[in-house]
Structure formats: C-alpha cells, structure tokens
N, CA, C and O atoms as a printed pandas DataFrame, in Angstrom:
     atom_number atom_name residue_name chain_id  residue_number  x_coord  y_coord  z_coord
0              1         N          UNK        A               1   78.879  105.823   96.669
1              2        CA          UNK        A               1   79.175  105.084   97.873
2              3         C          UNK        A               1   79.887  105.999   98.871
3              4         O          UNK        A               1   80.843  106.639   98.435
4              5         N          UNK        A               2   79.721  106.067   99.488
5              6        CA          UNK        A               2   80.163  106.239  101.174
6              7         C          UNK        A               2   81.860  106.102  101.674
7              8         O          UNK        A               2   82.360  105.153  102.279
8              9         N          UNK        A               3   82.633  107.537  101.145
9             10        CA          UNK        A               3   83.996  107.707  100.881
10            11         C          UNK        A               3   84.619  106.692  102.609
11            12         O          UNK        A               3   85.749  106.204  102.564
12            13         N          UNK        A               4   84.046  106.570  103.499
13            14        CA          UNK        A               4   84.633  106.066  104.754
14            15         C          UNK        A               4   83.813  104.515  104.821
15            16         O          UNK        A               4   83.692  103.821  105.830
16            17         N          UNK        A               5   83.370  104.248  103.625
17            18        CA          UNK        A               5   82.991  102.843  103.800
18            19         C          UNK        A               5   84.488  101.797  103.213
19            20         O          UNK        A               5   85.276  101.850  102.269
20            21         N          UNK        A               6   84.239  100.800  104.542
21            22        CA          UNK        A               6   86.009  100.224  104.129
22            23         C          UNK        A               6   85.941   99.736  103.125
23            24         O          UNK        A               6   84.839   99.214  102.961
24            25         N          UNK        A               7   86.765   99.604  102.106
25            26        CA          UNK        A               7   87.265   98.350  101.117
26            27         C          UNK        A               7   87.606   96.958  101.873
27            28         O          UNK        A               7   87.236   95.954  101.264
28            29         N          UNK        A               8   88.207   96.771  103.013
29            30        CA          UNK        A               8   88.180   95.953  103.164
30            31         C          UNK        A               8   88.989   96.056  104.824
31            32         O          UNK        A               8   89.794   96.905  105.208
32            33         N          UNK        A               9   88.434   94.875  105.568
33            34        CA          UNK        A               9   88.255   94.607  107.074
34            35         C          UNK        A               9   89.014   93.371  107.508
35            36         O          UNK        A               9   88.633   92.201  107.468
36            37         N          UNK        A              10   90.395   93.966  108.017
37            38        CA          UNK        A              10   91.347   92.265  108.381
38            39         C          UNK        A              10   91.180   92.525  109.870
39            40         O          UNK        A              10   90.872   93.542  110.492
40            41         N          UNK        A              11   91.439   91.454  110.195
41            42        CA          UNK        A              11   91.951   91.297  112.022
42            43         C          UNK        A              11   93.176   91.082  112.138
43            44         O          UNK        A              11   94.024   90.491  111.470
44            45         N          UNK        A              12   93.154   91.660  113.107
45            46        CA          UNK        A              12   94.889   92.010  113.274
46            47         C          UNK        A              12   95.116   90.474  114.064
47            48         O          UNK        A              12   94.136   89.995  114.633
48            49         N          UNK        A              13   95.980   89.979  114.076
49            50        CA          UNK        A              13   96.310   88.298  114.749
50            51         C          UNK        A              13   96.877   88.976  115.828
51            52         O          UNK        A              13   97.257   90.146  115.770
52            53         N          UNK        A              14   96.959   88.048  117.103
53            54        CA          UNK        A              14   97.346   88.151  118.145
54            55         C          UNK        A              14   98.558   88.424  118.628
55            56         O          UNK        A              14   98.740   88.884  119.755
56            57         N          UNK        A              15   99.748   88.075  117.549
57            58        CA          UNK        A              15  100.912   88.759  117.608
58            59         C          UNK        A              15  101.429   89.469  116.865
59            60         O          UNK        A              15  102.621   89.316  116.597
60            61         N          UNK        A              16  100.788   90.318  116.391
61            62        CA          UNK        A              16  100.603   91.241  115.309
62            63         C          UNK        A              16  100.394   92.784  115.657
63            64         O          UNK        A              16   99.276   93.232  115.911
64            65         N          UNK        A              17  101.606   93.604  115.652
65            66        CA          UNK        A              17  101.378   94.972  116.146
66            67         C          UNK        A              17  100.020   95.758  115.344
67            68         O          UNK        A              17  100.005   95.140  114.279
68            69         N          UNK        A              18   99.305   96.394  115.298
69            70        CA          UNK        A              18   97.553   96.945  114.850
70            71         C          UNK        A              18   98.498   97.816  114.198
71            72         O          UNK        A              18   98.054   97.761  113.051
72            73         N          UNK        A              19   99.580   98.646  114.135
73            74        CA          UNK        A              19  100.602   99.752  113.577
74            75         C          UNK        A              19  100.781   98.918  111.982
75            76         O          UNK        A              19  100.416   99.109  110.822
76            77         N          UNK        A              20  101.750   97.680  112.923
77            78        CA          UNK        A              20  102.097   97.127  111.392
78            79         C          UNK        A              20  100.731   96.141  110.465
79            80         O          UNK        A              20  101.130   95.762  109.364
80            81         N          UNK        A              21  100.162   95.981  110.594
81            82        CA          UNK        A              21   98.481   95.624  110.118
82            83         C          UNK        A              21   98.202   96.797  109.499
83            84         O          UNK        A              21   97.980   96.511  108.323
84            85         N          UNK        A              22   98.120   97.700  109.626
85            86        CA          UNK        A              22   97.598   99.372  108.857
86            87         C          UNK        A              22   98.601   99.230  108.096
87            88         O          UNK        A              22   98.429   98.774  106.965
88            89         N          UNK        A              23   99.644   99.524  108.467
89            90        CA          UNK        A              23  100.809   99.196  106.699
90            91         C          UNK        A              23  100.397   98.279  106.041
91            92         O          UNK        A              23   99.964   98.614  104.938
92            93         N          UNK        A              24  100.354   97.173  106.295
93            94        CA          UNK        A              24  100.400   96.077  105.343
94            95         C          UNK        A              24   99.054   96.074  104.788
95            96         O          UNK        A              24   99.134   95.851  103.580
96            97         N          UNK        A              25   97.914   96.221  105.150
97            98        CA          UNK        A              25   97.142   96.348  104.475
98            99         C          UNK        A              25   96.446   97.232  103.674
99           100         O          UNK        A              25   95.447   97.127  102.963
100          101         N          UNK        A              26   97.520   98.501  104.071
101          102        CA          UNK        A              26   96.861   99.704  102.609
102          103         C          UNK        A              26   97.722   98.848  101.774
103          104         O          UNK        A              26   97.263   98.158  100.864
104          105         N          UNK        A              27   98.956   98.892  102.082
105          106        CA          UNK        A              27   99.895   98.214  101.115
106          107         C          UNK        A              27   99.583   97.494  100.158
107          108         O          UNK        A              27   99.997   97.787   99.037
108          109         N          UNK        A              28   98.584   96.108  100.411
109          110        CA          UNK        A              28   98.375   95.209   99.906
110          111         C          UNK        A              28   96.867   95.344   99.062
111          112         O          UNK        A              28   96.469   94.579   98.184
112          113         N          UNK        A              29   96.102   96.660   99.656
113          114        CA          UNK        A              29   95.162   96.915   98.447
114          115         C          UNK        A              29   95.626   98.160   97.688
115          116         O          UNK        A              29   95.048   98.522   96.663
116          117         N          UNK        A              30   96.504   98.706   98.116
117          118        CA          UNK        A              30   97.122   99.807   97.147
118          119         C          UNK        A              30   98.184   99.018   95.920
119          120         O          UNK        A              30   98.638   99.521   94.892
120          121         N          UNK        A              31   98.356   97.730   96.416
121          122        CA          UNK        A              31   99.255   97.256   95.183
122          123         C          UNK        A              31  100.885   97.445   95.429
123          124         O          UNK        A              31  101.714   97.189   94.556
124          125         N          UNK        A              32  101.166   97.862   96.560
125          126        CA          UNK        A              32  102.501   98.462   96.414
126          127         C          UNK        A              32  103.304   97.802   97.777
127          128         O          UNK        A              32  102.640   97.332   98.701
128          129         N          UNK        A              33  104.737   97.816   97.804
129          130        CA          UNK        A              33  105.459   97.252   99.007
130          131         C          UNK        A              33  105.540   98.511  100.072
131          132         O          UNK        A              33  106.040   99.636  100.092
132          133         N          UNK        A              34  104.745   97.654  100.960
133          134        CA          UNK        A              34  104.902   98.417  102.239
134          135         C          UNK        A              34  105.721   99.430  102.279
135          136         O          UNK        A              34  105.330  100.594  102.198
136          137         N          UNK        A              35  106.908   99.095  102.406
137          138        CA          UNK        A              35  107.918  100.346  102.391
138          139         C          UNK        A              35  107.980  101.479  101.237
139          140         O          UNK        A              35  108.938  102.252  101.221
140          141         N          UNK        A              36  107.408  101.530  100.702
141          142        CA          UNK        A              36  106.905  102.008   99.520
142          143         C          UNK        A              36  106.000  103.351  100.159
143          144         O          UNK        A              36  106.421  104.470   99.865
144          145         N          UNK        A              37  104.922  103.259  100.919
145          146        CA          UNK        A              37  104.137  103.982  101.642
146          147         C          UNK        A              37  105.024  105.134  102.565
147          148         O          UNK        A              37  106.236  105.036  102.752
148          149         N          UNK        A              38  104.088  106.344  103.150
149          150        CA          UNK        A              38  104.905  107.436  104.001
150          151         C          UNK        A              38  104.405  106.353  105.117
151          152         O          UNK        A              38  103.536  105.483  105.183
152          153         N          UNK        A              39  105.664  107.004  106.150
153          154        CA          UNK        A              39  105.958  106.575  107.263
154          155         C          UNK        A              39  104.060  106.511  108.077
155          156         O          UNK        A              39  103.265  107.359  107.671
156          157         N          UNK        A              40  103.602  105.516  109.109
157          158        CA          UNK        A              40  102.882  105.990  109.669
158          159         C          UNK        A              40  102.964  106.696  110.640
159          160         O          UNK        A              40  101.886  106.879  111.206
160          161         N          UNK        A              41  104.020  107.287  111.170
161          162        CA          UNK        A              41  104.480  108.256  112.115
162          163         C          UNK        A              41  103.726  109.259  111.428
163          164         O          UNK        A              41  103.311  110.096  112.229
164          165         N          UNK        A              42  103.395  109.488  110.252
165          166        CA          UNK        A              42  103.343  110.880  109.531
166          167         C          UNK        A              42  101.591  110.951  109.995
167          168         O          UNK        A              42  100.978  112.018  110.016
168          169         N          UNK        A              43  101.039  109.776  110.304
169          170        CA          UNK        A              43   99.402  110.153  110.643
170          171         C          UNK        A              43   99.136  109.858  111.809
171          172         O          UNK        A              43   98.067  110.330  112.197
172          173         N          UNK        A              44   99.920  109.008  112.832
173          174        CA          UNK        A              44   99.671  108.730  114.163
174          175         C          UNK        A              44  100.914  108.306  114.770
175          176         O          UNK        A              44  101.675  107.644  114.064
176          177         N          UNK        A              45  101.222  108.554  115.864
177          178        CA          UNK        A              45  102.238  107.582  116.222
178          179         C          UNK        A              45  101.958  105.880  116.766
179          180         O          UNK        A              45  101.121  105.481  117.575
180          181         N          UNK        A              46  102.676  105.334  116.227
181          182        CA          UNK        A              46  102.488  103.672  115.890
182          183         C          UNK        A              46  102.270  103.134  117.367
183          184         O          UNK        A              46  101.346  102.368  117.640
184          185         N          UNK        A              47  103.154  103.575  118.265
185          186        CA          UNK        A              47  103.596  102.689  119.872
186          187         C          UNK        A              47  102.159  103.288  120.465
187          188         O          UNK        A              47  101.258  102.573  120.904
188          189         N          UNK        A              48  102.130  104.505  120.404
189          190        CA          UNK        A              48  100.513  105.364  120.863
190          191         C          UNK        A              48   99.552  104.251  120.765
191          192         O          UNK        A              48   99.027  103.630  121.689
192          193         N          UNK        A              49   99.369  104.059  119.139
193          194        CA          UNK        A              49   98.015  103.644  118.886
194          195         C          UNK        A              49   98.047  102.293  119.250
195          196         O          UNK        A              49   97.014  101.831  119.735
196          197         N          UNK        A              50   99.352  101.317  119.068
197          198        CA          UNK        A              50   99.538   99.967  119.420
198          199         C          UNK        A              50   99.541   99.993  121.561
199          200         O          UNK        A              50   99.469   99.058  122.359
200          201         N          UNK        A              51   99.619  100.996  121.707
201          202        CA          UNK        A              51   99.363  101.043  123.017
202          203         C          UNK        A              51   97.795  100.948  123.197
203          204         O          UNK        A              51   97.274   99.989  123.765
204          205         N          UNK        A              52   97.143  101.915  122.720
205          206        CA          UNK        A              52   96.019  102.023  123.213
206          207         C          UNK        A              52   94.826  100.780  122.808
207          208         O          UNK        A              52   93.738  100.692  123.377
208          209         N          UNK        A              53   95.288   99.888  121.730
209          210        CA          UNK        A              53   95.231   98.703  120.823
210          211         C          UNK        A              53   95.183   97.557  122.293
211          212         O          UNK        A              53   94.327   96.770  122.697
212          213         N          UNK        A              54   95.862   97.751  122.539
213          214        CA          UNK        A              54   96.493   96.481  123.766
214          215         C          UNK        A              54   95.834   96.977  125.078
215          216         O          UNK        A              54   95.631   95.947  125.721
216          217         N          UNK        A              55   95.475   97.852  125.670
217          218        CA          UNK        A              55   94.959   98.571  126.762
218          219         C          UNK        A              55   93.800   97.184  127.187
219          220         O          UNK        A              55   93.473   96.156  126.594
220          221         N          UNK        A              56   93.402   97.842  128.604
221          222        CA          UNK        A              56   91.940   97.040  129.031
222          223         C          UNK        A              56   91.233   97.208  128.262
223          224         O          UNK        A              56   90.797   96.255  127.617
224          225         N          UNK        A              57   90.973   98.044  128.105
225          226        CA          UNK        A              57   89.784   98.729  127.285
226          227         C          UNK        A              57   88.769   97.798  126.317
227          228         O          UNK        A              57   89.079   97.500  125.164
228          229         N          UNK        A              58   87.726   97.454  126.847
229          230        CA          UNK        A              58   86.777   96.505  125.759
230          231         C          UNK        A              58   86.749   96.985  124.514
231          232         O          UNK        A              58   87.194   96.311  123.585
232          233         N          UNK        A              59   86.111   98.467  124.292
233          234        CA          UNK        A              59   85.955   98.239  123.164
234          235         C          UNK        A              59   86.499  100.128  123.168
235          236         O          UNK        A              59   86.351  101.000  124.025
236          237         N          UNK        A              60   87.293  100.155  121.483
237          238        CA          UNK        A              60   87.734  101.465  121.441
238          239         C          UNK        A              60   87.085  101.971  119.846
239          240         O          UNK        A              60   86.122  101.283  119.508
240          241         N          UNK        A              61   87.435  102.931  118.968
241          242        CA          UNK        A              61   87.178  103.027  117.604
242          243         C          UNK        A              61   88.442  104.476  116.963
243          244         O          UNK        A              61   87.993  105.508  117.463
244          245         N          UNK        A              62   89.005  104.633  116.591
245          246        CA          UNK        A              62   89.651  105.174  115.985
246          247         C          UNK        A              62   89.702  105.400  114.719
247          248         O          UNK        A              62   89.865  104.418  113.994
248          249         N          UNK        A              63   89.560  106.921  114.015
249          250        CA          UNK        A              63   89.836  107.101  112.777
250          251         C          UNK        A              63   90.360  108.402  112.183
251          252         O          UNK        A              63   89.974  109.555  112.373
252          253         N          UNK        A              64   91.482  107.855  111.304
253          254        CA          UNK        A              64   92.871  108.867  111.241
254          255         C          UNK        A              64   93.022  108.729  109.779
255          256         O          UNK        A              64   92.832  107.628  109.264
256          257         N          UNK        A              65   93.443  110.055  108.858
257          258        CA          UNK        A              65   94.040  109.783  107.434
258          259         C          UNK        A              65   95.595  109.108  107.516
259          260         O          UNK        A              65   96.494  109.352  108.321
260          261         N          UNK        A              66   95.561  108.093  106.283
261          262        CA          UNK        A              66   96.956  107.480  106.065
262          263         C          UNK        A              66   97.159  107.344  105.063
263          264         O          UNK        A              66   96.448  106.544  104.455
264          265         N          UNK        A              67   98.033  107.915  104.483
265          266        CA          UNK        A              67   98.687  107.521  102.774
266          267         C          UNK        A              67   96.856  107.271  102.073
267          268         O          UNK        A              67   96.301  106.194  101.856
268          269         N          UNK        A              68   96.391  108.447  101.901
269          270        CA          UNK        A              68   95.338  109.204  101.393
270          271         C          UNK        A              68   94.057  108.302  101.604
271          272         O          UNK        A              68   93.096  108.321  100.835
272          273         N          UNK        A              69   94.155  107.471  102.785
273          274        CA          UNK        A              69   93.389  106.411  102.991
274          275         C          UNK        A              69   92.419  106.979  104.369
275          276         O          UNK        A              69   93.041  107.429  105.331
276          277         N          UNK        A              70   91.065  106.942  104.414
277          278        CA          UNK        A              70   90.571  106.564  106.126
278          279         C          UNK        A              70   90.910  105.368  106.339
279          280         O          UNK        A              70   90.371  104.373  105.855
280          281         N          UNK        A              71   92.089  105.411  107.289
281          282        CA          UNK        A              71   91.554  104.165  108.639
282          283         C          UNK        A              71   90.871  104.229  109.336
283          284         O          UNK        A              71   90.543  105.329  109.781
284          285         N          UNK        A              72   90.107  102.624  109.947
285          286        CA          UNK        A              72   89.198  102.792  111.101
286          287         C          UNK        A              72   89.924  101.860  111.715
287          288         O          UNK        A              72   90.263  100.867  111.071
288          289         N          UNK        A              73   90.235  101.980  112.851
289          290        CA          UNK        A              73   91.038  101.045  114.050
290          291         C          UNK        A              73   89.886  100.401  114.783
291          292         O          UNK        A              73   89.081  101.305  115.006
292          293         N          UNK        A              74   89.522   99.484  115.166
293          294        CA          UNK        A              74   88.087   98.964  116.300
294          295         C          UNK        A              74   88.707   97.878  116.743
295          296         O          UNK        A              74   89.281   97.029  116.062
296          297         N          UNK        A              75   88.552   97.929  118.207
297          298        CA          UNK        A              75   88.790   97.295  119.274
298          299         C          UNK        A              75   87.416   96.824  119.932
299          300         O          UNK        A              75   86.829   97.651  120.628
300          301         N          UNK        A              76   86.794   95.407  119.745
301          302        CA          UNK        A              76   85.732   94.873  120.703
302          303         C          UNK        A              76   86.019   93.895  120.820
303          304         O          UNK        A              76   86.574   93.198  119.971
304          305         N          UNK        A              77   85.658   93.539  122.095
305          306        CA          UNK        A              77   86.226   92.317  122.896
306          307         C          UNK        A              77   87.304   91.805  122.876
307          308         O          UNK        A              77   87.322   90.575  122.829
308          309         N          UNK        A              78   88.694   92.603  122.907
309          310        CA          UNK        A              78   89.880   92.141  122.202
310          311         C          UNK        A              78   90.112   92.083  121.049
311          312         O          UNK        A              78   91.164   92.629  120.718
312          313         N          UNK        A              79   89.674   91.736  120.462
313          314        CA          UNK        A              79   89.862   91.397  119.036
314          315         C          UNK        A              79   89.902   93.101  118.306
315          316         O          UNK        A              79   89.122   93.972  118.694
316          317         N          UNK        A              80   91.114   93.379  117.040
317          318        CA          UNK        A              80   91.088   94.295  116.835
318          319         C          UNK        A              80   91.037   94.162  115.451
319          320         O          UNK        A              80   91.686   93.349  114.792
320          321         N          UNK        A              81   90.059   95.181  114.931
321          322        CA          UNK        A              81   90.112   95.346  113.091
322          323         C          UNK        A              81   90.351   96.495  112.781
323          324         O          UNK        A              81   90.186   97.556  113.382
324          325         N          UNK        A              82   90.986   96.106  111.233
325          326        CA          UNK        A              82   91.298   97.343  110.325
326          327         C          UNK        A              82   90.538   97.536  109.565
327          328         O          UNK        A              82   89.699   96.679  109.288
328          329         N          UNK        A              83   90.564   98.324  109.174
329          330        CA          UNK        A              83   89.251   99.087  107.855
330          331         C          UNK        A              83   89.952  100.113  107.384
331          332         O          UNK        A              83   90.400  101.041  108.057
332          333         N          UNK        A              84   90.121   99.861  105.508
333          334        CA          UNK        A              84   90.343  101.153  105.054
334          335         C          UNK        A              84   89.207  101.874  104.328
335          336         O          UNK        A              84   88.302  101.120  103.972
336          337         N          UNK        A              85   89.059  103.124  104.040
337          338        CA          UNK        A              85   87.914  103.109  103.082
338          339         C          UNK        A              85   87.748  103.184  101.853
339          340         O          UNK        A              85   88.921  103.392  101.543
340          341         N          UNK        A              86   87.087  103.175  100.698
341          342        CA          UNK        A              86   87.427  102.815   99.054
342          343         C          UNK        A              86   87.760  103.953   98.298
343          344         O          UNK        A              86   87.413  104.200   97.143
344          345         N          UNK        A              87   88.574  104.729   99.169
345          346        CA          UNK        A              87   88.895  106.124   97.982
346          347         C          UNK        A              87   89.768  105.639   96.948
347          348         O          UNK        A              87   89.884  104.417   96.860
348          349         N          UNK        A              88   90.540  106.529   95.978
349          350        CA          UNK        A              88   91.374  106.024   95.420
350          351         C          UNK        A              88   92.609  105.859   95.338
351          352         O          UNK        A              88   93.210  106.890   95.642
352          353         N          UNK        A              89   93.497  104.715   94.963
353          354        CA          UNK        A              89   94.110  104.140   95.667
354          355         C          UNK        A              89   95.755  104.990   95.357
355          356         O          UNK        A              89   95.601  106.075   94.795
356          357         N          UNK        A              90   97.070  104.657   95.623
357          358        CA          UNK        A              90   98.066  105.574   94.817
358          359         C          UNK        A              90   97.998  105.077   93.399
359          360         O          UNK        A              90   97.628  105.892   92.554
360          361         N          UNK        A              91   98.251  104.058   93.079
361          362        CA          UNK        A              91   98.559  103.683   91.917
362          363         C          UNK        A              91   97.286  104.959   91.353
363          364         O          UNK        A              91   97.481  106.173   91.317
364          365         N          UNK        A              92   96.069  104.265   90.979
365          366        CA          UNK        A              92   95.457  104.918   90.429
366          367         C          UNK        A              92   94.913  106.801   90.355
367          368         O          UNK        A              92   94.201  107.420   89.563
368          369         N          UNK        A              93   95.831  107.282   91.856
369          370        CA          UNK        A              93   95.905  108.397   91.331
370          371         C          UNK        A              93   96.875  109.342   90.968
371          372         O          UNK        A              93   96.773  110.567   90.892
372          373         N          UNK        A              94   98.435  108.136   90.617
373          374        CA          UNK        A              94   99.245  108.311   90.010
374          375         C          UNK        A              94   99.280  108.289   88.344
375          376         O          UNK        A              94   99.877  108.982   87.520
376          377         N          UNK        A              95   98.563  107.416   88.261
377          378        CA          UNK        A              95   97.572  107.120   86.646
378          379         C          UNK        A              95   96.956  108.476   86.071
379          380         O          UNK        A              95   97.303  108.894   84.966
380          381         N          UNK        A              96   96.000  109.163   86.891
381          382        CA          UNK        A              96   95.242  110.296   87.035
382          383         C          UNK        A              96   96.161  111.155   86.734
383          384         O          UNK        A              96   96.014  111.502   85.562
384          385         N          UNK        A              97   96.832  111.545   87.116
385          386        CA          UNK        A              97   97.983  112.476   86.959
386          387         C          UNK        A              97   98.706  112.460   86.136
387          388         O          UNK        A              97   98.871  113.507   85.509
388          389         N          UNK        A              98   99.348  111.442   85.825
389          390        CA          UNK        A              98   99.890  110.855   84.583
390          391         C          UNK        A              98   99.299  111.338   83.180
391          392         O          UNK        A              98  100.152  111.700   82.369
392          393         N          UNK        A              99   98.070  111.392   82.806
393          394        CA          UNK        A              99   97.568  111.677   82.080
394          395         C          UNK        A              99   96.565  112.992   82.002
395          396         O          UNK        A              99   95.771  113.094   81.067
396          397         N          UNK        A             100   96.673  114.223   83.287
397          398        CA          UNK        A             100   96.330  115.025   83.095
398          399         C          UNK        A             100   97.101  116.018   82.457
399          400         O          UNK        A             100   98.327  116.083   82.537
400          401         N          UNK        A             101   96.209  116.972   81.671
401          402        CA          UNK        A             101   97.242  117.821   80.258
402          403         C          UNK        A             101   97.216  119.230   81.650
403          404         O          UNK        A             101   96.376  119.627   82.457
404          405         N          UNK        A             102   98.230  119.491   81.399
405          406        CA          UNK        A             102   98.723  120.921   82.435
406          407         C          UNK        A             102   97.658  122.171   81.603
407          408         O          UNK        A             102   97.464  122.016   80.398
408          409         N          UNK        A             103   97.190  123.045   82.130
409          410        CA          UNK        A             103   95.955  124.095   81.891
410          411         C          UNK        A             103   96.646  125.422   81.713
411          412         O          UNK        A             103   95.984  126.440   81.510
C-alpha cells in the first residue's frame, strides 16, 4: 500500500484550530496522549499553517512530516481535512526496537 495513503481523514470543526486537529489525531491513532507527541513547532509552525487554514483561499493542500507521520492538510470549500498516512505508528515502532538484538 501506498506509504502517503491516509489511515484516516477527520474534519477539523469550525472552532477547531487545523494545528490542534493534527495533534489530536496522530495522537489518537498512535494510541498515545497528545502531549506525549514532539511539539508541532518541530514540523511546521502551528499559527502559519492555522493561518493559512483560515485564509480566503478556496481550496489549499499541504503536506509535511510529523511525529514520523505524513500529514495532508486540504482546504476545499472551507471545510478543512486531516489525513495521516498508514506508516508505522510510535507504539509499534517502539515494540520494533524493543525487541531488536544489537549486531
């Protein structure tokens, strides 16, 4: 499968920063508490992208690494979605590691 095909596609609600929507939802398919995750400062800056999120702009598309994830940001007709894609997740490549024998 197709490493930038999302796992899964929320809409961000109308009073809902698109910054904090990208946290919460690696979060919530990575298994882990938000705060738990690196800062997203560390892959975009948040006010930037929640700026450009909110702009006139009909339709936009954005895509940036985050806490070992592709995001896809999409903006049409207002309405804005998240998309991560199905790599693997921390837990499981904390698992991976966990059980690799040193060489």
């Amino acid at each position: 499968m197709n490493p930038h095909t999302p796992s899964g596609t929320v809409t961000v609600a109308e009073n809902q920063r698109p910054s904090m929507a990208i946290v919460e939802h690696v979060a919530r398919v990575d298994g882990v508490d938000p705060l738990d995750l690196e800062p997203l400062y560390n892959a975009i800056d948040p006010e930037d992208l929640d700026a450009i999120c909110e702009s006139g702009s009909e339709s936009i598309e954005l895509e940036f690494i985050y806490a070992g994830r592709t995001v896809t940001v999409a903006k049409e007709n207002g309405t804005v979605e998240v998309g991560i894609d199905e790599g693997i997740s921390r837990a499981e490549a904390s698992d991976a590691a966990d059980t690799e024998s040193p060489t």
